[in-house]
Coordinates of C-alpha atoms in Angstrom, one line a residue:
X1 CA 88.4 -116.7 -37.7
X2 CA 91.4 -114.9 -39.2
X3 CA 90.5 -111.9 -41.3
X4 CA 92.5 -109.7 -43.8
X5 CA 91.8 -106.1 -44.8
X6 CA 92.6 -104.4 -48.1
X7 CA 92.0 -100.7 -49.0
X8 CA 88.8 -100.1 -50.8
X9 CA 88.8 -98.7 -54.3
X10 CA 86.7 -95.7 -53.2
X11 CA 87.9 -95.4 -49.7
X12 CA 87.3 -97.5 -46.6
X13 CA 88.5 -101.1 -46.6
X14 CA 87.4 -104.5 -47.7
X15 CA 87.3 -107.4 -45.3
X16 CA 88.4 -110.9 -46.4
X17 CA 88.3 -114.3 -44.7
X18 CA 91.5 -116.2 -44.7
X19 CA 91.0 -119.8 -45.7
X20 CA 91.7 -121.9 -42.6
X21 CA 93.3 -124.7 -44.6
X22 CA 97.0 -124.8 -43.7
X23 CA 98.1 -125.3 -47.3
X24 CA 95.9 -122.6 -48.7
X25 CA 95.5 -119.4 -46.7
X26 CA 93.9 -117.5 -49.6
X27 CA 91.8 -114.4 -49.1
X28 CA 88.2 -115.2 -49.9
X29 CA 84.8 -113.6 -49.5
X30 CA 83.0 -116.9 -48.7
X31 CA 83.9 -119.9 -46.6
X32 CA 82.0 -123.2 -47.0
X33 CA 81.3 -126.1 -44.6
X34 CA 81.6 -129.7 -45.8
X35 CA 83.6 -132.2 -43.8
X36 CA 85.7 -129.1 -42.7
X37 CA 85.7 -125.4 -43.2
X38 CA 87.4 -124.0 -46.2
X39 CA 87.3 -122.1 -49.4
X40 CA 85.7 -123.3 -52.6
X41 CA 89.1 -124.4 -54.0
X42 CA 90.1 -126.4 -51.0
X43 CA 86.8 -128.2 -50.8
X44 CA 86.8 -128.8 -54.5
X45 CA 83.5 -127.1 -55.0
X46 CA 82.5 -125.8 -58.5
X47 CA 80.0 -123.3 -59.7
X48 CA 76.5 -124.4 -60.6
X49 CA 77.0 -123.6 -64.2
X50 CA 79.9 -126.0 -64.5
X51 CA 77.6 -128.9 -63.4
X52 CA 74.6 -128.2 -65.5
X53 CA 73.8 -129.4 -69.0
X54 CA 73.6 -127.2 -72.1
X55 CA 69.8 -127.5 -71.9
X56 CA 69.7 -126.6 -68.2
X57 CA 71.9 -123.6 -68.8
X58 CA 69.8 -122.2 -71.7
X59 CA 66.6 -122.8 -69.7
X60 CA 68.1 -121.0 -66.7
X61 CA 69.2 -118.0 -68.9
X62 CA 65.7 -117.9 -70.5
X63 CA 64.1 -117.9 -67.0
X64 CA 66.3 -115.0 -66.0
X65 CA 64.9 -113.0 -68.9
X66 CA 61.4 -114.1 -67.9
X67 CA 61.9 -112.7 -64.5
X68 CA 63.3 -109.4 -65.9
X69 CA 60.2 -109.2 -68.1
X70 CA 58.0 -109.8 -65.1
X71 CA 56.7 -113.1 -66.3
X72 CA 56.3 -116.4 -64.5
X73 CA 59.4 -118.6 -64.6
X74 CA 59.3 -121.7 -66.8
X75 CA 60.0 -121.9 -70.6
X76 CA 56.8 -123.8 -71.2
X77 CA 54.7 -121.1 -69.6
X78 CA 53.0 -118.6 -72.0
X79 CA 54.7 -115.3 -72.7
X80 CA 53.4 -112.2 -70.9
X81 CA 53.2 -108.7 -72.2
X82 CA 55.6 -105.8 -72.1
X83 CA 56.2 -104.6 -68.5
X84 CA 54.8 -101.1 -67.7
X85 CA 57.6 -98.5 -68.0
X86 CA 59.8 -100.6 -70.2
X87 CA 60.8 -99.1 -73.6
X88 CA 59.4 -100.9 -76.6
X89 CA 62.8 -101.3 -78.1
X90 CA 64.2 -102.8 -74.9
X91 CA 61.2 -105.2 -74.7
X92 CA 61.7 -106.3 -78.3
X93 CA 65.4 -106.9 -77.7
X94 CA 64.7 -109.0 -74.6
X95 CA 61.8 -110.8 -76.2
X96 CA 64.0 -111.8 -79.2
X97 CA 66.8 -113.0 -76.9
X98 CA 64.3 -114.9 -74.8
X99 CA 62.9 -116.7 -77.8
X100 CA 66.3 -117.7 -79.0
X101 CA 67.3 -119.2 -75.6
X102 CA 63.9 -120.9 -75.3
X103 CA 64.2 -122.5 -78.7
X104 CA 67.7 -123.7 -78.0
X105 CA 66.5 -125.2 -74.7
X106 CA 63.5 -126.9 -76.3
X107 CA 65.7 -128.3 -79.1
X108 CA 68.1 -129.7 -76.5
X109 CA 65.2 -131.3 -74.6
X110 CA 64.0 -132.9 -77.9
X111 CA 67.6 -134.2 -78.5
X112 CA 67.6 -135.8 -75.0
X113 CA 64.2 -137.5 -75.7
X114 CA 65.5 -138.7 -79.1
X115 CA 68.5 -140.2 -77.3
X116 CA 66.3 -141.8 -74.6
X117 CA 64.0 -143.2 -77.3
X118 CA 67.1 -144.7 -79.0
X119 CA 68.1 -146.4 -75.8
X120 CA 64.6 -147.8 -75.3
X121 CA 64.5 -149.2 -78.8
X122 CA 67.9 -151.0 -78.1
X123 CA 66.5 -152.9 -75.1
X124 CA 65.7 -156.6 -75.6

């Protein structure tokens, strides 16, 4: 596997893979296996966030905050308390942001159900 090296910002060096695709040859940190070995661009892979709906993205962001707050994942689970050692101001800020994201996700879920109900009503 061909490798490339570049000087590190704080000394040392950084190691890169070179994409084995003949038309590409880009320096990348990760290679992927599909029908062949290549970089994300050559294999036409996209990031998860590009493939998820607005509802899924808001729920995922809310879950990240739940984990940071030490709570069980899942926007339908009850809120926990302030984690030990977390400043009250930080907790209130994260709680406010979590509730905003949760509400957006729940409204998006409600919109999807409204759309599905509309489709059901249209059936003969």
